[in-house]
XYZ file of N, CA and C in Angstrom:
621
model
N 94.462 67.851 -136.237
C 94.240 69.126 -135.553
C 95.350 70.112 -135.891
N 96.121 69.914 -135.966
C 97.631 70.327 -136.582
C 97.593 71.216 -137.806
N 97.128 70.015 -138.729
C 97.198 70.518 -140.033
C 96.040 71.263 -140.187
N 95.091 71.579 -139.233
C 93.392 72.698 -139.191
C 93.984 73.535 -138.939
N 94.756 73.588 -137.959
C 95.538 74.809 -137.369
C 96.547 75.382 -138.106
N 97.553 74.998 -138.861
C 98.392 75.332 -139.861
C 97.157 76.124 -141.106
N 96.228 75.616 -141.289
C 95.503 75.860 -142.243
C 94.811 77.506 -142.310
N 94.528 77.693 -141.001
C 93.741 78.836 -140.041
C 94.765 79.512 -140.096
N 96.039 78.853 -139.544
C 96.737 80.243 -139.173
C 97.303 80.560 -140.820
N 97.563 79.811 -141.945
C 97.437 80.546 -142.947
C 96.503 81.736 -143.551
N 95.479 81.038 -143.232
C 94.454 81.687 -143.960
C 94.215 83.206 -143.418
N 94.642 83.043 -141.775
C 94.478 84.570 -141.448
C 95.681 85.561 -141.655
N 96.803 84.689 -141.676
C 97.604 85.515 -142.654
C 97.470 86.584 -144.013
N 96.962 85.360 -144.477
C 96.720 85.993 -145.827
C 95.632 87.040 -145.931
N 94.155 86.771 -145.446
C 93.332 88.012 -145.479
C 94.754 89.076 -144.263
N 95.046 89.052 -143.890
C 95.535 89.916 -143.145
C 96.265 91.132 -144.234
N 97.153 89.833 -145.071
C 97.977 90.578 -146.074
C 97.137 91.612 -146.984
N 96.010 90.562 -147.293
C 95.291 91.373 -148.643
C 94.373 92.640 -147.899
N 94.092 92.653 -146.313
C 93.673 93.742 -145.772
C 94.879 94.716 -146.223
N 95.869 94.999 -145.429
C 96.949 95.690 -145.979
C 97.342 96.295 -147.094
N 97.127 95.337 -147.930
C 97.431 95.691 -149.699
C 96.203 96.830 -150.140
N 94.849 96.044 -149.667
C 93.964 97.249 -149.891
C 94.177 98.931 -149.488
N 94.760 98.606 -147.905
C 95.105 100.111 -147.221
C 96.160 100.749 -148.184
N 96.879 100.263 -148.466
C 97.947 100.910 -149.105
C 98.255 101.369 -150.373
N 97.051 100.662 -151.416
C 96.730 100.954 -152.368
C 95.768 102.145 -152.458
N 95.173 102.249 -151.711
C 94.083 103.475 -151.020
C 95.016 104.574 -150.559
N 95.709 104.443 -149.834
C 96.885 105.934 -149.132
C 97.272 106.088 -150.016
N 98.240 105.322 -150.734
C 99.295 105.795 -151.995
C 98.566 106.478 -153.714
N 97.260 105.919 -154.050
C 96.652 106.359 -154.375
C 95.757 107.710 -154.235
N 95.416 107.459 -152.576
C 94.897 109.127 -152.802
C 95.803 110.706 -152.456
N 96.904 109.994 -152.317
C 98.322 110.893 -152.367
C 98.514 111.362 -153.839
N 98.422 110.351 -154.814
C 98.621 110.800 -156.283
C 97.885 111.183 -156.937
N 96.638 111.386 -156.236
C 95.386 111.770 -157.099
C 94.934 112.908 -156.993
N 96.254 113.961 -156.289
C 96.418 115.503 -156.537
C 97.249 116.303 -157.251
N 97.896 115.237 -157.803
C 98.976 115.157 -158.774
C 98.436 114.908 -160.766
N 97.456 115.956 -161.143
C 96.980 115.824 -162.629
C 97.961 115.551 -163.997
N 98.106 115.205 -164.478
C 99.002 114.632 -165.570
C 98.332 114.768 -166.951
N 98.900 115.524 -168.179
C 98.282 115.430 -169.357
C 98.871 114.371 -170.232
N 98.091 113.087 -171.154
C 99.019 112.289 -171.612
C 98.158 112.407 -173.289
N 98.849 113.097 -174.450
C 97.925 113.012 -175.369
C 96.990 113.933 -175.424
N 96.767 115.136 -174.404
C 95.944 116.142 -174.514
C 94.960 115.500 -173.672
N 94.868 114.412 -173.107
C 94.065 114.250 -172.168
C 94.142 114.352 -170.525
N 93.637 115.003 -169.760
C 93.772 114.915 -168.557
C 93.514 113.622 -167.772
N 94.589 113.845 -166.482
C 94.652 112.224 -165.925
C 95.019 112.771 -164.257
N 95.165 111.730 -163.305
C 95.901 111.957 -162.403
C 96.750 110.721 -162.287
N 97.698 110.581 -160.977
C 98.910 109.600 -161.024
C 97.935 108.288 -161.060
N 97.133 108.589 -159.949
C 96.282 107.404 -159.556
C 95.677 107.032 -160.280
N 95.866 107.612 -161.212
C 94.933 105.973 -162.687
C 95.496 105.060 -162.715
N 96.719 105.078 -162.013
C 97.594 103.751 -162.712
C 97.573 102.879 -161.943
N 98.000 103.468 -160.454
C 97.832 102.423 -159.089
C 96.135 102.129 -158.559
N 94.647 102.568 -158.275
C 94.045 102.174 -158.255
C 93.445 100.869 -158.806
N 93.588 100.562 -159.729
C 93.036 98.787 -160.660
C 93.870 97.888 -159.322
N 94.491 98.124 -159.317
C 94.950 97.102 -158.597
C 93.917 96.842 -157.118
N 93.531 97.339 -156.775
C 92.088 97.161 -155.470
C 91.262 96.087 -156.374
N 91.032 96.481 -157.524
C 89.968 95.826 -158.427
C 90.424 93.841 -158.255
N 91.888 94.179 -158.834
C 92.395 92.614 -158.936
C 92.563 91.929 -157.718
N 92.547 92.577 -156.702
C 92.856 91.663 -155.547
C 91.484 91.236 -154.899
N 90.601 92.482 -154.957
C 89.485 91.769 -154.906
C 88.766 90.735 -155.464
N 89.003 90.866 -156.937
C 88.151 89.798 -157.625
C 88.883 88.254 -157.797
N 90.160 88.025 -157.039
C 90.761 87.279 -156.419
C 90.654 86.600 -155.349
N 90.142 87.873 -154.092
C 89.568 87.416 -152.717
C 88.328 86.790 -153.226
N 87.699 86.852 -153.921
C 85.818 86.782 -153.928
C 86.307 85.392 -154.768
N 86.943 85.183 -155.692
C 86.957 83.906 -156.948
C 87.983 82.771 -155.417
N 88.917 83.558 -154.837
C 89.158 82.340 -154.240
C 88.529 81.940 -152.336
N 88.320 82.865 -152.380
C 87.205 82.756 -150.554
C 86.349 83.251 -150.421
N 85.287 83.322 -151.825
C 83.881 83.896 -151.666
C 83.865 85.321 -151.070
N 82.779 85.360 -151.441
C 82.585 87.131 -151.278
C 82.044 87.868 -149.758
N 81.703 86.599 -148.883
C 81.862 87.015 -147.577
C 82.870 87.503 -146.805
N 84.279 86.683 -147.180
C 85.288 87.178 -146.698
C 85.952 88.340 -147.542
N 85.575 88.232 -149.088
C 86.114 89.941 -149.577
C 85.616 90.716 -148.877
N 84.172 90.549 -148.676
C 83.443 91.975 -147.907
C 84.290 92.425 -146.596
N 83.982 91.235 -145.311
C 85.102 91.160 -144.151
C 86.671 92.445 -144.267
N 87.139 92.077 -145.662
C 88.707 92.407 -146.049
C 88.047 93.653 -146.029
N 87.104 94.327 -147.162
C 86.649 95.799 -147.706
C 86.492 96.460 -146.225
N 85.412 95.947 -145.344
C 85.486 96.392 -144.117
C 86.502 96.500 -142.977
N 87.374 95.468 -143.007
C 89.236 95.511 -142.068
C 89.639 96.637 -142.734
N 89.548 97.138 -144.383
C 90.403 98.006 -144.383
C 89.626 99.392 -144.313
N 88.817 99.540 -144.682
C 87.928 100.616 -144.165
C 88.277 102.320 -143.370
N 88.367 101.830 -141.773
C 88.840 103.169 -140.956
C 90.250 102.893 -141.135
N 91.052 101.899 -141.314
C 92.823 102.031 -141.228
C 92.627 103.080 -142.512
N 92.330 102.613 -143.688
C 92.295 103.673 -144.795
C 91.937 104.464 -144.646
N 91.214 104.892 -143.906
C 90.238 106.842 -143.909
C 91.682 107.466 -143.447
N 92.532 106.591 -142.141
C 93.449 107.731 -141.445
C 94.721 107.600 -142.141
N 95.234 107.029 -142.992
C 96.294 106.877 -143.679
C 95.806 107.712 -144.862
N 94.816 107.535 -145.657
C 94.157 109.086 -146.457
C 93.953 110.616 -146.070
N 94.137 110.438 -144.947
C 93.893 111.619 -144.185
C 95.427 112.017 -143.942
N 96.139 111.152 -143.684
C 97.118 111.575 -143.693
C 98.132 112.325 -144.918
N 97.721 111.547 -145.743
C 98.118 111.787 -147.411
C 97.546 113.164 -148.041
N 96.173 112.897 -147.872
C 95.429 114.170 -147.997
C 95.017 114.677 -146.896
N 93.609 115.629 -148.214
C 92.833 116.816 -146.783
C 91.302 115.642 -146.604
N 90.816 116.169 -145.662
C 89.756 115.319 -144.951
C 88.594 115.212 -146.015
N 88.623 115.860 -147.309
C 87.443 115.600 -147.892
C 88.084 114.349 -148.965
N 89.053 114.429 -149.264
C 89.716 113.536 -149.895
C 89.588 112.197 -149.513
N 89.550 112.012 -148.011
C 89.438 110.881 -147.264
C 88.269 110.539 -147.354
N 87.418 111.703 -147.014
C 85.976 111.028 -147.304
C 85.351 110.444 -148.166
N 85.719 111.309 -149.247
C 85.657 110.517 -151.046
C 86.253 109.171 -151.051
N 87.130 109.387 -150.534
C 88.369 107.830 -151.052
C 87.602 106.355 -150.545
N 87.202 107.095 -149.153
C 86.499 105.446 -148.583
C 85.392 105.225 -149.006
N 84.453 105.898 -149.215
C 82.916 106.311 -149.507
C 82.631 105.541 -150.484
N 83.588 106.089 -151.607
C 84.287 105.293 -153.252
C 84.715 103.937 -153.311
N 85.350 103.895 -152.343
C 85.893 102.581 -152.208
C 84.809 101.165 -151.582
N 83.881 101.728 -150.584
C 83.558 100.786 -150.134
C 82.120 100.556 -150.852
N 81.587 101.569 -151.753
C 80.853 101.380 -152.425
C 80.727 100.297 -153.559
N 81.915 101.206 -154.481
C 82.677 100.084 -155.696
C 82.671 98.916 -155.436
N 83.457 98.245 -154.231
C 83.968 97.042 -153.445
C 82.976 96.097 -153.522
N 81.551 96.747 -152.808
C 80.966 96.200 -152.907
C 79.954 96.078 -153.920
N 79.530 96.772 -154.797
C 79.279 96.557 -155.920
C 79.810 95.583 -156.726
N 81.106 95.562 -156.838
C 82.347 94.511 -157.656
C 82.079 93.261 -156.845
N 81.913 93.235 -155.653
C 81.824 92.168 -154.986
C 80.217 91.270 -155.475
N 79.593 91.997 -155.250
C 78.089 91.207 -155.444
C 77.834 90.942 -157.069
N 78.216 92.242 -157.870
C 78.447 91.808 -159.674
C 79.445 89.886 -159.822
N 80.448 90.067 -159.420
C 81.222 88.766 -159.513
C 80.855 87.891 -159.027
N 80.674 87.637 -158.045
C 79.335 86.936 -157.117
C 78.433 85.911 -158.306
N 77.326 87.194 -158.471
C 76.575 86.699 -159.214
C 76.464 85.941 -160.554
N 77.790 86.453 -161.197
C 77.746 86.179 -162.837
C 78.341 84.704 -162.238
N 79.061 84.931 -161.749
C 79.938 83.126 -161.509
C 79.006 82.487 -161.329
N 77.970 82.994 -160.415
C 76.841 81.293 -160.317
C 76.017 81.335 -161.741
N 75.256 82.769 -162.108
C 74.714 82.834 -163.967
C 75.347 81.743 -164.420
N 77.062 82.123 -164.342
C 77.402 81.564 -165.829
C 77.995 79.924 -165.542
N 77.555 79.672 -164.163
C 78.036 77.898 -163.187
C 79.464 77.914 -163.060
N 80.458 79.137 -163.420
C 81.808 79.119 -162.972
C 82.323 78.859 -161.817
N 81.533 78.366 -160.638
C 81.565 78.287 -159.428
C 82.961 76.717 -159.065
N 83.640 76.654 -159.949
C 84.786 75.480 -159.777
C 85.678 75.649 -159.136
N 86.115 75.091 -157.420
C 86.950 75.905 -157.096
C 88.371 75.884 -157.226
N 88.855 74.451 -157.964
C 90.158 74.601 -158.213
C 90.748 74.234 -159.889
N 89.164 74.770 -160.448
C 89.348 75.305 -162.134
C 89.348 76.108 -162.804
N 90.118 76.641 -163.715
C 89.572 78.185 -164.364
C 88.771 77.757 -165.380
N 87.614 78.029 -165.382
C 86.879 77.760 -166.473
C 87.131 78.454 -167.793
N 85.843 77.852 -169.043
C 86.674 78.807 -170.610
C 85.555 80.397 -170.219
N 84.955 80.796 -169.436
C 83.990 81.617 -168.877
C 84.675 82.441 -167.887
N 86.072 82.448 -167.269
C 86.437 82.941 -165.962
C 86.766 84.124 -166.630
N 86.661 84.941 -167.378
C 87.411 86.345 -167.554
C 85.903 87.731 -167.698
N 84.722 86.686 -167.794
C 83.425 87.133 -167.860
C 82.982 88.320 -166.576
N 82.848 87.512 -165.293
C 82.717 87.727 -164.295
C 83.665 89.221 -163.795
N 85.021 88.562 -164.015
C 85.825 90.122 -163.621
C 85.719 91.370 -164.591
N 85.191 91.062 -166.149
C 85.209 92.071 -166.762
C 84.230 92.764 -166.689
N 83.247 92.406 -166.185
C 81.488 93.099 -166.122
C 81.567 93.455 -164.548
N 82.272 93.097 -163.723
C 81.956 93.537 -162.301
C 83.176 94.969 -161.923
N 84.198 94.887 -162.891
C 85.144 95.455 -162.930
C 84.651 96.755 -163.969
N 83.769 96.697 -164.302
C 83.016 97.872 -165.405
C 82.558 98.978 -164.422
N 81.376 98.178 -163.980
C 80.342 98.868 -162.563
C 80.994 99.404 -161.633
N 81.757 98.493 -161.084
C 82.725 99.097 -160.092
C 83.345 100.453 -160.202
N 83.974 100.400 -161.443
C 84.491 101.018 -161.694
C 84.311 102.486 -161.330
N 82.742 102.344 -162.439
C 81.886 104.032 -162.750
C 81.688 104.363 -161.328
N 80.709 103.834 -160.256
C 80.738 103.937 -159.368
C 81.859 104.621 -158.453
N 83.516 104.086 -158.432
C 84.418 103.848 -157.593
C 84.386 105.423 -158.125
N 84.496 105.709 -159.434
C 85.061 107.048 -160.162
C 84.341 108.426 -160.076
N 83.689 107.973 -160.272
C 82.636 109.389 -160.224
C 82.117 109.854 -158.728
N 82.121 109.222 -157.670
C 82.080 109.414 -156.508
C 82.920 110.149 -155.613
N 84.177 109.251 -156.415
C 85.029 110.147 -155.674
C 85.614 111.137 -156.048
N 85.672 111.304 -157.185
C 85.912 113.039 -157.577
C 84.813 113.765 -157.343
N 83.468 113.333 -157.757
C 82.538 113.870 -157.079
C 82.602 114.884 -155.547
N 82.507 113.325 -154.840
C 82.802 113.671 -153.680
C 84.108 114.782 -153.496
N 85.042 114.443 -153.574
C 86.254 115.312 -153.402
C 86.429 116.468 -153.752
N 85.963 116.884 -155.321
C 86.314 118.203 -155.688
C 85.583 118.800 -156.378
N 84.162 118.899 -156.390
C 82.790 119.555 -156.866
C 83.011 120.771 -155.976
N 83.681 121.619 -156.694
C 82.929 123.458 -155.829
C 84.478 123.198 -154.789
N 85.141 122.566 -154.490
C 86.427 122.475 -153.947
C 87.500 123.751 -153.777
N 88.461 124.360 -152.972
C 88.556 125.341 -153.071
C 90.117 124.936 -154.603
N 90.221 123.439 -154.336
C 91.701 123.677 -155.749
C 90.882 123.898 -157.073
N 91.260 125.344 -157.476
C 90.510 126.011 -158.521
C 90.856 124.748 -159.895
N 91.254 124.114 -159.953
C 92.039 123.326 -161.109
C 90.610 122.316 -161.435
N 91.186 121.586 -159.904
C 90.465 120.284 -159.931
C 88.903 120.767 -159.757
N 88.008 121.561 -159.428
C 86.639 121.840 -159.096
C 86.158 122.456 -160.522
N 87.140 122.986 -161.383
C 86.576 123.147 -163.258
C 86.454 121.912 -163.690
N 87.728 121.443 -163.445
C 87.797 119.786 -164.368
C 87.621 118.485 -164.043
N 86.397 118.761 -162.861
C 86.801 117.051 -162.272
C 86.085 115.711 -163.007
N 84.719 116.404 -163.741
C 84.166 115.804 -164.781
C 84.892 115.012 -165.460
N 85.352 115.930 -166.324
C 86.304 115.669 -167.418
C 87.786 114.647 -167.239
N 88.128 114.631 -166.042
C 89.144 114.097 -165.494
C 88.964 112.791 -164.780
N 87.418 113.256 -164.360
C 87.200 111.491 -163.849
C 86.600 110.577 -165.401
N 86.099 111.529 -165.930
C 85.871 110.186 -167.705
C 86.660 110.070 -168.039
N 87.961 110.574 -168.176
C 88.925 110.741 -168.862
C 89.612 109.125 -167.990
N 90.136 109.630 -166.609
C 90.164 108.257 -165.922
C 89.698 106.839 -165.656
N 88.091 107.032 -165.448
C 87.547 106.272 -165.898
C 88.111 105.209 -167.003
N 87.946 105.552 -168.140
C 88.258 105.250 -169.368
C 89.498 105.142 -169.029
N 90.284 105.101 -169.099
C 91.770 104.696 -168.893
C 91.844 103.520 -168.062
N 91.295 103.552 -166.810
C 91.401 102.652 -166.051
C 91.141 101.605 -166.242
N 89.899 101.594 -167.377
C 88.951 100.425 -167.653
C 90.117 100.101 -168.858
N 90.625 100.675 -169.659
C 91.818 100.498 -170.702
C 92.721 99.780 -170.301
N 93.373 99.987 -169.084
C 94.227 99.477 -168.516
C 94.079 98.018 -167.532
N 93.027 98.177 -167.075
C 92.023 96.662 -166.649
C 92.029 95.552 -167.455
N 91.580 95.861 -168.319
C 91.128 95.167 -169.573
C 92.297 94.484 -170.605
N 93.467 95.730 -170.586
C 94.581 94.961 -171.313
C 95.329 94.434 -170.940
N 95.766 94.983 -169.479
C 96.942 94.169 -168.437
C 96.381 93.910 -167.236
N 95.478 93.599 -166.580
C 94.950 93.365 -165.430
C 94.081 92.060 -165.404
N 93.280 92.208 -166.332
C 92.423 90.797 -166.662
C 93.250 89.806 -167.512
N 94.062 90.305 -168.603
C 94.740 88.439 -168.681
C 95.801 88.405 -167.306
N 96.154 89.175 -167.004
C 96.807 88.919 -165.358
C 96.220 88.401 -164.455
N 95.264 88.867 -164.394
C 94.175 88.101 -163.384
C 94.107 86.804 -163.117
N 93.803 86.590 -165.085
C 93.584 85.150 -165.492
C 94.853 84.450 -164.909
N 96.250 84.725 -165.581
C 97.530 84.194 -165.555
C 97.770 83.657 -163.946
N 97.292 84.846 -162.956
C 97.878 84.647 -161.946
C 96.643 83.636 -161.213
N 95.352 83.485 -161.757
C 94.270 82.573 -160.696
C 94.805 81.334 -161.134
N 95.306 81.171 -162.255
C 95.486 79.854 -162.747
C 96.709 79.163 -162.400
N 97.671 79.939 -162.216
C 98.960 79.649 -160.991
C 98.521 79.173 -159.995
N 97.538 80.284 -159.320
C 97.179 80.188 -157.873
C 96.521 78.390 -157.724
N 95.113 78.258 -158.652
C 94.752 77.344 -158.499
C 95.426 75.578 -159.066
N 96.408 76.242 -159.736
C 97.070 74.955 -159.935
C 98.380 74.249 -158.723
N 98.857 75.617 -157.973
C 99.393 75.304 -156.792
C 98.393 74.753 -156.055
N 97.130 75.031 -155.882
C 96.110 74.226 -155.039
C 95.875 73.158 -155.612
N 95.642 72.457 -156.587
C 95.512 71.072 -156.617
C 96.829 70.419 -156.557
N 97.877 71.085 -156.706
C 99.014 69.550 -156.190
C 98.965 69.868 -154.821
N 98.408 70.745 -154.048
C 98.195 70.213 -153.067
C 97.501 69.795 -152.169
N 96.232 69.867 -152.883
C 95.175 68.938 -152.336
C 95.388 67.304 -152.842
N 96.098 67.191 -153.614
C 96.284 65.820 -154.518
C 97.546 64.804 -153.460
N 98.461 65.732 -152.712
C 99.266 64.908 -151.626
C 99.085 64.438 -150.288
């Protein structure tokens, strides 16, 4: 009974943590994502760089506690994020940010989901030669979705004359970057770090 209870009270720790991580990746993000940046003649904002990271922790929550409890997490962080966005930004910003977010989330959530059982990756304390499949195709969708929504949302006809010419252009531009940046340092990270994760779990399921 002890060790159920040690187990529980871990476990709610941890979604607790990764609730958190989501909020804060969401505030600090939509703080920088009024902040445009040219790199190469291309337009960007700060938040290309810190957003992916929502992506990896999710497809972490879902590969290691199923996608019921990612969803659970997407929803804990939810209204804490609208008012910590709101705080950062203006109220349409907030609206975009969560709208975006909980859309993507779940999109990414049910894409990963699915390919893992497609492709029988469903092992829970193996990385299969198939595990980089799942996050790279759910991490695509997500993506477009997460992106275009929320600039959408945010700054179509907007009164910042900047961002309501260029938000098109700035969310493909992002887009594409993000998925650049996913893809080269986020997914073998992904990989690197599930395979840590799950190899700390079998020595200790093995004692």
């Amino acid at each position: 009974i002890i060790y159920i209870s040690k187990i529980m009270t871990n476990f709610y720790r941890l979604t607790l943590t990764l609730v958190i991580i989501h909020i804060f990746i969401i505030g600090i993000s939509n703080y920088l994502v009024q902040f445009p940046i040219t790199i190469l003649s291309y337009d960007f904002t700060i938040a290309t760089f810190t957003f992916p990271f929502i992506i990896l922790t999710t497809d972490l929550t879902v590969r290691l506690y199923k996608a019921q409890i990612a969803r659970k997490i997407v929803i804990g962080a939810f209204v804490p994020a609208f008012f910590i966005s709101l705080y950062f930004a203006d109220f349409r910003i907030a609206v975009a940010s969560v709208s975006a977010y909980a859309l993507g989330q779940f999109l990414d959530i049910f894409v990963f989901s699915k390919l893992r059982k497609e492709l029988g990756t469903t092992e829970d304390l193996y990385l299969n030669k198939n595990w980089y499949i799942a996050p790279a195709v759910s991490t695509f969708f997500a993506q477009i979705i997460d992106t275009y929504i929320f600039y959408g949302f945010a700054f179509y006809n907007s009164s910042d004359e900047f961002m309501k010419d260029n938000w098109f252009p700035i969310a493909t531009n992002d887009l594409l970057f993000k998925l650049l940046i996913c893809y080269l340092a986020f997914l073998p990270f992904y990989g690197l770090l599930l395979n840590f994760i799950l190899s700390n779990l079998r020595k200790k399921s093995q004692t």
